[in-house]
CSV table of C-alpha atoms and ligand atoms in Angstrom, one decimal:
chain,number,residue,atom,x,y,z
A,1,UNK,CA,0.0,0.0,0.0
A,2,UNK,CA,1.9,3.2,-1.2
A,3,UNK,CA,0.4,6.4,0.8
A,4,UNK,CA,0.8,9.9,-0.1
A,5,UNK,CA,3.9,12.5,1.5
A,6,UNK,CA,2.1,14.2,3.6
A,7,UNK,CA,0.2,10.8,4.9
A,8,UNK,CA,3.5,8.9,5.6
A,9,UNK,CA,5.0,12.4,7.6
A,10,UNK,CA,2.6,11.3,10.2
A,11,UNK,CA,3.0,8.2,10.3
A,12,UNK,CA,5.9,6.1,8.4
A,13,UNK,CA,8.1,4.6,11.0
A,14,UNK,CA,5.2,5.0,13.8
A,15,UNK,CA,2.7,2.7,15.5
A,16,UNK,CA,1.3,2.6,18.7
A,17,UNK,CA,3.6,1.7,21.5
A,18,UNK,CA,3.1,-1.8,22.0
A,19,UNK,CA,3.6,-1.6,25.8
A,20,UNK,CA,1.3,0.5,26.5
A,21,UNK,CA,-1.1,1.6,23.3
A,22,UNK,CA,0.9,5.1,23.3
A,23,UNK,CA,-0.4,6.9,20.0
A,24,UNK,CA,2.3,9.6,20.0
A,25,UNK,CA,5.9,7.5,20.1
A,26,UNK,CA,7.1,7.5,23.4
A,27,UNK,CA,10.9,8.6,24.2
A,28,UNK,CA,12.3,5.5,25.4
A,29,UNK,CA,15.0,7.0,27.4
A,30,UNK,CA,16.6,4.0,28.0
A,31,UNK,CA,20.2,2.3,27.6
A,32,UNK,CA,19.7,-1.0,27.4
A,33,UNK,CA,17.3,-4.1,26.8
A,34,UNK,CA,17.1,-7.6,28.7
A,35,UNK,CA,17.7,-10.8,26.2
A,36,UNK,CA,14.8,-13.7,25.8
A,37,UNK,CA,17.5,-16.0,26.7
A,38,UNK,CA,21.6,-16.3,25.9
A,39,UNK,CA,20.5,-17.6,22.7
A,40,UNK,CA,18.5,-14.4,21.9
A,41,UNK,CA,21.6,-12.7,23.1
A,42,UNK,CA,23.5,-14.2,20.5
A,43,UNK,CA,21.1,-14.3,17.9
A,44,UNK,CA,21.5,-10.0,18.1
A,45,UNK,CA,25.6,-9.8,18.1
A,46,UNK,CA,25.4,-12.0,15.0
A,47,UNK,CA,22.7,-9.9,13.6
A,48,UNK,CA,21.0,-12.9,12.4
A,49,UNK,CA,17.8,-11.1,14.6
A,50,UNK,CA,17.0,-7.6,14.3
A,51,UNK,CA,16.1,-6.4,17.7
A,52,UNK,CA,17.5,-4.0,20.5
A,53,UNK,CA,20.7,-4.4,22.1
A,54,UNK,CA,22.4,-0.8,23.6
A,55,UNK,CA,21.2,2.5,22.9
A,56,UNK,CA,24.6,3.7,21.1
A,57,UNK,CA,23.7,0.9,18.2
A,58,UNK,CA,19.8,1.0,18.5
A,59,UNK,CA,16.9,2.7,20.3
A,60,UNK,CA,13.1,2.8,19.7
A,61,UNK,CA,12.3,6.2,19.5
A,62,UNK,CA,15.6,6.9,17.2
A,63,UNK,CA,14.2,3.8,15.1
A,64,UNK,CA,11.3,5.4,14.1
A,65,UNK,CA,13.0,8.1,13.2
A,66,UNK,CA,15.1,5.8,10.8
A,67,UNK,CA,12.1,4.3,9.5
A,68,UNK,CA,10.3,7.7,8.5
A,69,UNK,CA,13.4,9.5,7.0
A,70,UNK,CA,14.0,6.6,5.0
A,71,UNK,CA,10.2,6.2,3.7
A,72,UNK,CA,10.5,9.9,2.6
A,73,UNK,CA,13.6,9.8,1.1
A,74,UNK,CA,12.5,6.6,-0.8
A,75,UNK,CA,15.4,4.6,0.8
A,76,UNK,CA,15.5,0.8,1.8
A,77,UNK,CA,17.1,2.3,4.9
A,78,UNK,CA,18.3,5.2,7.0
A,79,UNK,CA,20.6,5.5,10.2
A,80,UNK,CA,20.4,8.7,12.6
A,81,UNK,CA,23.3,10.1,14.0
A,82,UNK,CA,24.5,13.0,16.5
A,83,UNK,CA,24.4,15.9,13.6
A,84,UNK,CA,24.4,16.4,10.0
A,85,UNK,CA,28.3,16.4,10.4
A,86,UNK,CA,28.3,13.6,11.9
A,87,UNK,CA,26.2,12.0,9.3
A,88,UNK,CA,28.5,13.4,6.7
A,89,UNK,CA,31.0,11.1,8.3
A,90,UNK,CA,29.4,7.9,8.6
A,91,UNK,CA,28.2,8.1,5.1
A,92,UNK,CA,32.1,8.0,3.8
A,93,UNK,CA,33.2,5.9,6.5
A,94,UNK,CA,32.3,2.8,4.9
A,95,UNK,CA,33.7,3.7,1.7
A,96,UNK,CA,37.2,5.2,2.7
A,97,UNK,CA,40.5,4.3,4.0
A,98,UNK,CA,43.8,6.1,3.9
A,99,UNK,CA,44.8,7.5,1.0
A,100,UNK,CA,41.6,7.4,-0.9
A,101,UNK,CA,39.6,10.8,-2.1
A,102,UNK,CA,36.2,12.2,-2.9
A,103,UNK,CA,35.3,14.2,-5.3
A,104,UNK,CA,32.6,17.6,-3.6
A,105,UNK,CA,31.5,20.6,-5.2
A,106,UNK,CA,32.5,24.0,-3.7
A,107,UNK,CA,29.4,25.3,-3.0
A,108,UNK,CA,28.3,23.3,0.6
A,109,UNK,CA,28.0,24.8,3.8
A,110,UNK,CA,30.8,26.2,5.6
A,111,UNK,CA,31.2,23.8,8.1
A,112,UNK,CA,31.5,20.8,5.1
A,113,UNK,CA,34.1,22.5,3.1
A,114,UNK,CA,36.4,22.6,6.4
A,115,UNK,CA,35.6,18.9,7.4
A,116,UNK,CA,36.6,17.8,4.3
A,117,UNK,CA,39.4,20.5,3.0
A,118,UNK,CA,40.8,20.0,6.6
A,119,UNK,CA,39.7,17.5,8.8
A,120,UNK,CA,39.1,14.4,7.3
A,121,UNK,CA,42.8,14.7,6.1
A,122,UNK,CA,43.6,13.1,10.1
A,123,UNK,CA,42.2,9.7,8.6
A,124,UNK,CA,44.3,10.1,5.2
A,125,UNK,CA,41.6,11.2,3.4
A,126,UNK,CA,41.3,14.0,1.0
A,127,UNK,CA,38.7,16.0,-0.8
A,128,UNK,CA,39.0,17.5,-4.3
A,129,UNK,CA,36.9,20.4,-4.7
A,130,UNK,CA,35.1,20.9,-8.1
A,131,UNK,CA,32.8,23.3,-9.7
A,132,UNK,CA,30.0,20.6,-10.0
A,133,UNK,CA,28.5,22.9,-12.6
A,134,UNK,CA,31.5,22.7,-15.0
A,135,UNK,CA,30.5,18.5,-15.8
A,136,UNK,CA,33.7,18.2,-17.8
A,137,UNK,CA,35.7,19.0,-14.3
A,138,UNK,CA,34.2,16.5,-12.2
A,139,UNK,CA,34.7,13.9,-14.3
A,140,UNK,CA,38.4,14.9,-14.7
A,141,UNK,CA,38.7,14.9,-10.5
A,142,UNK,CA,37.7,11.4,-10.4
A,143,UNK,CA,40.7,9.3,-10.1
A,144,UNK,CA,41.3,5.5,-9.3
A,145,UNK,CA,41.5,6.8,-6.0
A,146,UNK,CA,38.0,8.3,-6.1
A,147,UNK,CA,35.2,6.7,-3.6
A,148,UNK,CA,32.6,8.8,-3.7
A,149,UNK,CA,31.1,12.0,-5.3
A,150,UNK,CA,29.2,14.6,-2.8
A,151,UNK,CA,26.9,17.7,-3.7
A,152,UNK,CA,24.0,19.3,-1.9
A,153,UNK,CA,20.7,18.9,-3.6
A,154,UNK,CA,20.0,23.1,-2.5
A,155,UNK,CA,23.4,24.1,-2.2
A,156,UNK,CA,24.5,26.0,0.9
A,157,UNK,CA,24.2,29.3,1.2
A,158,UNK,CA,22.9,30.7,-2.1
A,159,UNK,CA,20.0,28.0,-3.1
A,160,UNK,CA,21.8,26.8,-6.0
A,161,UNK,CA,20.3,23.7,-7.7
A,162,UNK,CA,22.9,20.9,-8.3
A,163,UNK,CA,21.5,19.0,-11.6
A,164,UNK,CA,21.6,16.0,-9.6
A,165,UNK,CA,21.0,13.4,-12.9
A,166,UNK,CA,23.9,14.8,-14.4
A,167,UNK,CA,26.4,14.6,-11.7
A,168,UNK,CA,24.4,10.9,-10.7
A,169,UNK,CA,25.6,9.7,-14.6
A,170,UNK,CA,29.2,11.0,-14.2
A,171,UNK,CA,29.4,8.9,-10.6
A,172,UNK,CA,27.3,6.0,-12.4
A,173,UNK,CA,29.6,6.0,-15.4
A,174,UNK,CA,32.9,6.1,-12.9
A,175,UNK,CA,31.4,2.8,-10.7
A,176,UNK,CA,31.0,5.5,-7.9
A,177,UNK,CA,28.5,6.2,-4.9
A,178,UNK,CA,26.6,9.7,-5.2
A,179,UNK,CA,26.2,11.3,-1.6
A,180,UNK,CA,23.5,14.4,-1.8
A,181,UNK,CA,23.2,16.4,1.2
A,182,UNK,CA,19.3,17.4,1.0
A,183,UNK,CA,19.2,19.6,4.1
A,184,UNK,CA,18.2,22.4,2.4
A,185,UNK,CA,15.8,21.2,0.3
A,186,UNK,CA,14.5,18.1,2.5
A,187,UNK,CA,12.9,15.0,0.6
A,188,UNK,CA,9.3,17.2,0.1
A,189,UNK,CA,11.3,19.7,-2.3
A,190,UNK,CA,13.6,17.1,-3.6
A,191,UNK,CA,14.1,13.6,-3.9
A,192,UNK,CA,17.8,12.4,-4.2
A,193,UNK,CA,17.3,8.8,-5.2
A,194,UNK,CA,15.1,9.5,-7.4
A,195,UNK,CA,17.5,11.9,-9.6
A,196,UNK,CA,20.5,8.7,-9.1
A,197,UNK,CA,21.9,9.7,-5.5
A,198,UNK,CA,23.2,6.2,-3.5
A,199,UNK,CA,23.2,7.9,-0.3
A,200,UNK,CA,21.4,11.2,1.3
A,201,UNK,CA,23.1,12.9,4.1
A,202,UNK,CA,21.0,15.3,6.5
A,203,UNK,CA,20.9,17.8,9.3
A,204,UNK,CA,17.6,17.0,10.8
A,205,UNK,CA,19.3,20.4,12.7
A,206,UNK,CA,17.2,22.0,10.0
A,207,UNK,CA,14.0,22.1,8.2
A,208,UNK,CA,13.7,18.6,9.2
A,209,UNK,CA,13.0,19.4,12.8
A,210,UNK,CA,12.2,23.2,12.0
A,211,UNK,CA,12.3,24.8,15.1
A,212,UNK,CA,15.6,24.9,16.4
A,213,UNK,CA,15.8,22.6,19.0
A,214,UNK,CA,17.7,19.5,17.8
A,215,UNK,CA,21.2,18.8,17.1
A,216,UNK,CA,21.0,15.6,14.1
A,217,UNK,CA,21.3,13.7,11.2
A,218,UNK,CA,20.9,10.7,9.2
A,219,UNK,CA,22.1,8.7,6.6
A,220,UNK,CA,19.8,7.5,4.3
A,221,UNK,CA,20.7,4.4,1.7
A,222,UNK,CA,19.0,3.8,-2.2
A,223,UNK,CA,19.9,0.4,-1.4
A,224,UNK,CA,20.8,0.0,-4.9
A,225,UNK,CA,24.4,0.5,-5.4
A,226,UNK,CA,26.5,-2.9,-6.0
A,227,UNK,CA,29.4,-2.6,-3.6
A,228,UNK,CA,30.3,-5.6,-4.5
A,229,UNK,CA,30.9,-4.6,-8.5
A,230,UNK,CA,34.4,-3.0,-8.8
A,231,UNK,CA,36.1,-4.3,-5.1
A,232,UNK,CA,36.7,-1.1,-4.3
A,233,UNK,CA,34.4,-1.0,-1.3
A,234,UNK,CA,36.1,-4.2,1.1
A,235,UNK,CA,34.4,-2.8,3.7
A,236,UNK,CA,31.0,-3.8,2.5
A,237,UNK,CA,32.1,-6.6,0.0
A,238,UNK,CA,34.4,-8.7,1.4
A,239,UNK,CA,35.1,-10.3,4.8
A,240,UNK,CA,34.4,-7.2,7.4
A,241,UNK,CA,37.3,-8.2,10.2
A,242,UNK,CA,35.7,-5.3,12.9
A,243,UNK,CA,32.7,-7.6,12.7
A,244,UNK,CA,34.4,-11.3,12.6
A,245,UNK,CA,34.8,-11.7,8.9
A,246,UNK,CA,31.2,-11.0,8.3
A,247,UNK,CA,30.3,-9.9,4.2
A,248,UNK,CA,27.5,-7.5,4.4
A,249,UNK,CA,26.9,-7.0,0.8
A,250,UNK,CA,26.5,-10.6,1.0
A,251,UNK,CA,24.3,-10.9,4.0
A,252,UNK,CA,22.5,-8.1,3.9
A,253,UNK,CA,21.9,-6.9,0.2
A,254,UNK,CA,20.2,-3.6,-0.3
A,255,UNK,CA,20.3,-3.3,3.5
A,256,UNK,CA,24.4,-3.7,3.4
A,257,UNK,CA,25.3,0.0,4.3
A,258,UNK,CA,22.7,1.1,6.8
A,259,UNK,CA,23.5,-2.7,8.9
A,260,UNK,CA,26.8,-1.8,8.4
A,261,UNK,CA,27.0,1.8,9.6
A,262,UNK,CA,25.0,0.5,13.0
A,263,UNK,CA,26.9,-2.4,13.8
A,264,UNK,CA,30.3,-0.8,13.0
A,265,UNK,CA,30.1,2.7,12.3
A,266,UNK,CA,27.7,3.3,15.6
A,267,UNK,CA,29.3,0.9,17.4
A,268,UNK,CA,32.6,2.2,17.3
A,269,UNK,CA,32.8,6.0,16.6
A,270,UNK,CA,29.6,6.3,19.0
A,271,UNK,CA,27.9,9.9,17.0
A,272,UNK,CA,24.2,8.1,18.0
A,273,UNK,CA,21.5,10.4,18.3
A,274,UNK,CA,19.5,10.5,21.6
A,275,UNK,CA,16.0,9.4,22.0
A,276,UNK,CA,14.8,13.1,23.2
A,277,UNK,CA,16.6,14.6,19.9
A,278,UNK,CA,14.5,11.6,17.6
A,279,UNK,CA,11.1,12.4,19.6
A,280,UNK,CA,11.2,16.5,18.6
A,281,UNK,CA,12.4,15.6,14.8
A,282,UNK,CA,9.5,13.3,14.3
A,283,UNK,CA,6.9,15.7,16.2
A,284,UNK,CA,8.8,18.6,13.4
A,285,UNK,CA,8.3,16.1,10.8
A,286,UNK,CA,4.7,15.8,10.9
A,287,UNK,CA,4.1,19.3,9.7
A,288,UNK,CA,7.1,19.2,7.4
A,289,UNK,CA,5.2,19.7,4.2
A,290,UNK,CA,2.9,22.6,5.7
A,291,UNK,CA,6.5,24.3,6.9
A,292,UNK,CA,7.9,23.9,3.6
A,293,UNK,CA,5.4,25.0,1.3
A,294,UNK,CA,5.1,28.3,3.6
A,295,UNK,CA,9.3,28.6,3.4
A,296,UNK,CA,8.8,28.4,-0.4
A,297,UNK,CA,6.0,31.0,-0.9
A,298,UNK,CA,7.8,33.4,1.7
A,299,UNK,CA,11.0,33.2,0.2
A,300,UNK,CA,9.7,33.8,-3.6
A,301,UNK,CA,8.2,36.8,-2.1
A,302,UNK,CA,11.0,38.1,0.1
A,303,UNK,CA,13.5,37.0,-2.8
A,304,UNK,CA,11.5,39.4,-5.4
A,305,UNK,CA,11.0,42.4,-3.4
A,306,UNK,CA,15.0,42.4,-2.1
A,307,UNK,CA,16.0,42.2,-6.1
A,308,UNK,CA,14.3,45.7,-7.0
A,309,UNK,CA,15.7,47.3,-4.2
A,310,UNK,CA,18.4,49.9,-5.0
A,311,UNK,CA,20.6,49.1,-1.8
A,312,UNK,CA,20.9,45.4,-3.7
A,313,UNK,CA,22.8,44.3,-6.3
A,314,UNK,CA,21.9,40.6,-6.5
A,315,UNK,CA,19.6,38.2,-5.1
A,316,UNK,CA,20.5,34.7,-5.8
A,317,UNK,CA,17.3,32.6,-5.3
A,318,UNK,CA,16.4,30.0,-7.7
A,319,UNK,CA,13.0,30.4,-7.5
A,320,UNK,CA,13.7,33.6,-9.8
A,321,UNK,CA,13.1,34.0,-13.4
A,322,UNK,CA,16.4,35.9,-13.2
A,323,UNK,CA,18.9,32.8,-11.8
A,324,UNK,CA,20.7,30.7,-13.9
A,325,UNK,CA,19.3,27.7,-11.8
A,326,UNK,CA,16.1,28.6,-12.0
A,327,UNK,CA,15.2,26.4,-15.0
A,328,UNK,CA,16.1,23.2,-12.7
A,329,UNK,CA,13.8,24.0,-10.6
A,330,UNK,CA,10.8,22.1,-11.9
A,331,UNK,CA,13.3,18.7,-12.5
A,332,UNK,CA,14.8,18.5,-9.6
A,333,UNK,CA,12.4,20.5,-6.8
A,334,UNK,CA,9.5,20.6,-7.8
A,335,UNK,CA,8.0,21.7,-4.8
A,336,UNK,CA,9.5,24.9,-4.8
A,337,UNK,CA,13.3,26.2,-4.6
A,338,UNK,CA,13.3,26.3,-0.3
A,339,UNK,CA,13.8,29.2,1.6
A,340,UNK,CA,17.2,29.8,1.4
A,341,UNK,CA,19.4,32.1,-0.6
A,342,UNK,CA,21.6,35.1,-0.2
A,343,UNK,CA,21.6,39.0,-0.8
A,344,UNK,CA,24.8,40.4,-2.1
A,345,UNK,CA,24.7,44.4,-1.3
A,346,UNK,CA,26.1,47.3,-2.9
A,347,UNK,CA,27.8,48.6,-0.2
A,348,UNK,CA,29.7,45.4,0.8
A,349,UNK,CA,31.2,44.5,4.1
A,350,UNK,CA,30.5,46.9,6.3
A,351,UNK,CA,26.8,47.2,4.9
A,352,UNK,CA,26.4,43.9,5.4
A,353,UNK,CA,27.4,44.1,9.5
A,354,UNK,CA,25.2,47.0,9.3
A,355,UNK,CA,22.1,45.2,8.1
A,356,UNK,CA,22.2,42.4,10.2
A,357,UNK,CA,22.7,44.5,13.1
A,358,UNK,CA,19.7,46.4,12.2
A,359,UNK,CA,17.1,43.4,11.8
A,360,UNK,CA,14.4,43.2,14.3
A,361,UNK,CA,12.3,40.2,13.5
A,362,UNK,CA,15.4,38.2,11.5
A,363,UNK,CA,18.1,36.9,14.3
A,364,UNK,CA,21.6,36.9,13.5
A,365,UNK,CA,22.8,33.4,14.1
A,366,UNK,CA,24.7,30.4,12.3
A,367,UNK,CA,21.7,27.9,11.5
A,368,UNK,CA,19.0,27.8,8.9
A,369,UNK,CA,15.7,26.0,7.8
A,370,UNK,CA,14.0,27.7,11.8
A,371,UNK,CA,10.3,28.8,11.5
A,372,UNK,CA,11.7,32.0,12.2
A,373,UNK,CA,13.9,34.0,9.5
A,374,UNK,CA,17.3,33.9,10.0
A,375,UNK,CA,20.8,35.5,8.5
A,376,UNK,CA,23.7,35.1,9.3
A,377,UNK,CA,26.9,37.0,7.3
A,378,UNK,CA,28.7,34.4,6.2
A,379,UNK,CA,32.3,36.4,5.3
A,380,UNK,CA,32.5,37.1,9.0
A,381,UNK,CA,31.5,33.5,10.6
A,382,UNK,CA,30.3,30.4,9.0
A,383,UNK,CA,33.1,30.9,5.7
A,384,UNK,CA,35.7,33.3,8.4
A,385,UNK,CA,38.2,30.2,8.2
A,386,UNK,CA,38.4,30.3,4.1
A,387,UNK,CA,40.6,32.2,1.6
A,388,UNK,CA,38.3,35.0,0.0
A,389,UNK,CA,38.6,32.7,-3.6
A,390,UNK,CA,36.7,30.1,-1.4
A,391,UNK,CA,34.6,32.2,0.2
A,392,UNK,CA,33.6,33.4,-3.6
A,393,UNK,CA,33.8,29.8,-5.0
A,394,UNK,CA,31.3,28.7,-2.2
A,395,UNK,CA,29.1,31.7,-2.9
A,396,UNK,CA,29.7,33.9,0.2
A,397,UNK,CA,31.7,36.6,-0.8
A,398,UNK,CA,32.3,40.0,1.7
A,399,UNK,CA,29.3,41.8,0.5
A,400,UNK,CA,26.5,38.7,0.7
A,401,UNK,CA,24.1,37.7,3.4
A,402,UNK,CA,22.7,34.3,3.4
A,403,UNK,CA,19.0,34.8,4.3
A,404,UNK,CA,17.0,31.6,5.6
A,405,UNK,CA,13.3,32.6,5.4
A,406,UNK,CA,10.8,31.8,8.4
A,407,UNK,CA,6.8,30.9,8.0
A,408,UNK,CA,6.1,34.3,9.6
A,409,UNK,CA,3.9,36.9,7.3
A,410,UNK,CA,5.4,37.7,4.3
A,411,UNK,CA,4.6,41.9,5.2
A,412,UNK,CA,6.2,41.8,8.7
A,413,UNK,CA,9.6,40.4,7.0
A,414,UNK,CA,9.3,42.4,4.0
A,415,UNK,CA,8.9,45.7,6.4
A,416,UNK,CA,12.1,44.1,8.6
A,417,UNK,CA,14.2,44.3,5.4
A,418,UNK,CA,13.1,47.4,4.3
A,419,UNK,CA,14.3,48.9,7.3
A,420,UNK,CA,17.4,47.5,7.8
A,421,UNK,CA,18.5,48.2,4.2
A,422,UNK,CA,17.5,51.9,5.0
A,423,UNK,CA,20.2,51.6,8.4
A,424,UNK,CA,22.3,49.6,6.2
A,425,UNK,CA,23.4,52.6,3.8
B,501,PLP,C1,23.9,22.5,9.1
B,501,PLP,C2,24.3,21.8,7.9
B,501,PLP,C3,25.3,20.7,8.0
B,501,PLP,C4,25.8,20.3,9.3
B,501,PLP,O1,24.8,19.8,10.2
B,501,PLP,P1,24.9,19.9,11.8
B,501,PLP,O2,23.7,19.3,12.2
B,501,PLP,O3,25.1,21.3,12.2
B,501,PLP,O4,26.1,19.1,12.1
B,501,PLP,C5,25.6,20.0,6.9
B,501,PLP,N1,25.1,20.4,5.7
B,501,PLP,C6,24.2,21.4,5.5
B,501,PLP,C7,23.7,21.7,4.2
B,501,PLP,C8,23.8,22.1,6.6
B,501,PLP,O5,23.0,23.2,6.5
């Protein structure tokens, strides 16, 4: 029985507690989970039983979680973690090992560009960084050393649109694993898998949860990438020796990378998400439709008015006829191009301080995808530790503002703007 999105944001994932007939699920705030019998206990460590062992591997509140990202995101499965970075890391984890590389374009958030420019360089990895615009260059950055290819779906921070089925062709063609970050855009705007992705990285931090009170993330898996095709992925093809010689490709087919990133990747680096965290997302995933469809309409409106405004000299929202991504809009997001995008102003830096000093209703702060509107100036925080030429590369040059628009009336934000832009000079 196939049910419609905004049907399974209620309810994928969720049934009454069996305990106690709980409609809402409960938090089971709760380590750990007494065996049948030692052969029950057994049955668990060797996996050969799905159940519930220890809260850093499995819990039930953070299962239904799993279960509902991974219905929307049309996934065979999904695993939460701590936050989106953390996510970020479990979904290469599998696939890396010193001296191997990915291949991600330059425009991402701030935080991904230093995780994987800096970071991820402690484990002898590396991360070439490619206009994923320019096809021709990705598909020269992929080397024999290559494991995966990452984008965002709604790239961080000016709303660009990745054409996801070109970049999925260029990974298919190489015998590589896509990873889309769909934070911005979440799986009502855009679908990963279903534009070629193998794996979808969130932030449930974000429009997921929507209100600014969760730290999280998630891996979600197609289920439908062959690890087993090329032998460059040992970790999921052959004899697994941190789980005693276990093959998960094997074992567990399309369910491979999401048994594998519980039973080692939990197990061992530990970034589980906690039951309270799971319990909030799922309450801020039954409305996530409603929320998003209010983003979208805000932001179109915001995103018009700021580009006839003489303080401005550029607005880079997708959802206008004037950007060069707006034609991808209908393929990939079809739902609308999300609530994010920045302002670049005429008077540069010091403007740009100015104006986000001056906001009333907008806070200044370094999240995004909050029922309330949010900017943040991205020169002087979230991109403060790159070179200017990555700062510009990643679309946050001195003189822009990344604007994340709220659900609050479209007039009262319009009206914010209008006087801050005044203050602003
Ligand atoms: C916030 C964000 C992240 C990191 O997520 P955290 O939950 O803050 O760790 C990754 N990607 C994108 C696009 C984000 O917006």
């Amino acid at each position: 029985m196939t049910h419609g999105f905004d049907t399974l944001q209620v309810h994928a994932g969720a049934r009454p507690d069996p305990a106690t007939g709980a409609r809402q699920t409960p938090i089971y705030q709760t380590t750990a989970y007494v065996f049948r019998d030692a052969d029950h206990a057994a049955a668990l460590f060797n996996l050969q039983e799905v159940g519930y062992i220890y809260s850093r591997l499995t819990n039930p509140t953070v299962a239904a979680l799993q279960e509902r990202v991974a219905t929307l995101e049309g996934g065979a499965g999904a695993v939460c973690c701590s936050s989106g970075h953390a996510a970020q890391i479990m979904a290469l984890f599998p696939l890396m090992g010193p001296g191997l590389n990915i291949v991600a374009s330059t425009r991402a958030y701030g935080g991904t560009i230093t995780q994987f420019s800096q970071t991820i360089k402690r484990f002898g990895w590396s991360c070439k960084f490619v206009d994923f615009d320019d096809l021709g260059a990705v598909e020269a950055a992929i080397d024999d050393n290559t494991r995966a290819v990452f984008c965002e779906s709604i790239a961080n921070p000016g709303g660009y649109i990745t054409d996801l089925d070109a970049i999925a062709a260029i990974a298919d063609k190489a015998g590589l694993p896509l990873i889309v970050d769909n934070t911005s855009a979440t799986p009502y705007l855009c679908r990963p898998i279903e534009h070629g992705a193998t794996l979808v990285v969130h932030s449930l931090t974000k429009y997921m949860t929507g209100n600014g009170t969760v730290t999280g993330g998630a891996v979600i898996d197609s289920g439908t990438f062959d690890w087993s095709a090329s032998g460059k992925f040992p970790s999921l093809s052959e004899p697994e020796p941190a789980y005693h010689g276990l093959k998960f490709h094997e074992t567990f087919g399309s369910l491979a990378f999401t048994f594998h990133s519980i039973a080692i990747g939990l197990r061992d680096l530990g970034m589980t998400m906690n039951p309270q965290g799971a319990h909030y997302t799922l309450m801020g995933i039954e409305t996530l439709s409603l929320r998003m469809q209010r983003h979208v309409e805000n932001a179109q409106r915001v995103a018009a008015w700021l580009e006839n405004h003489p303080a401005v000299e550029r607005v880079t929202y997708a959802g206008l006829p004037s950007s060069p991504y707006n034609d991808r809009v209908a393929k990939i997001c079809p739902n609308g191009a999300g609530g994010l995008f920045t302002v670049a102003l005429k008077g540069g830096y010091e403007s740009c301080t100015k104006f986000v000093d001056a906001l009333q209703i907008f806070s200044h702060v370094a999240n995004l995808g909050d029922a309330r509107s949010l900017v943040i100036h991205s020169a002087s925080t979230t991109h403060r530790q790159l070179s200017e030429e990555q700062q510009i590369a990643a679309g946050a040059a001195p003189n822009v503002v990344r604007i994340s628009i709220g659900i609050e009336d479209p007039e009262d934000l319009i009206a914010d703007l209008d006087q801050a832009l005044a203050q602003a000079g």
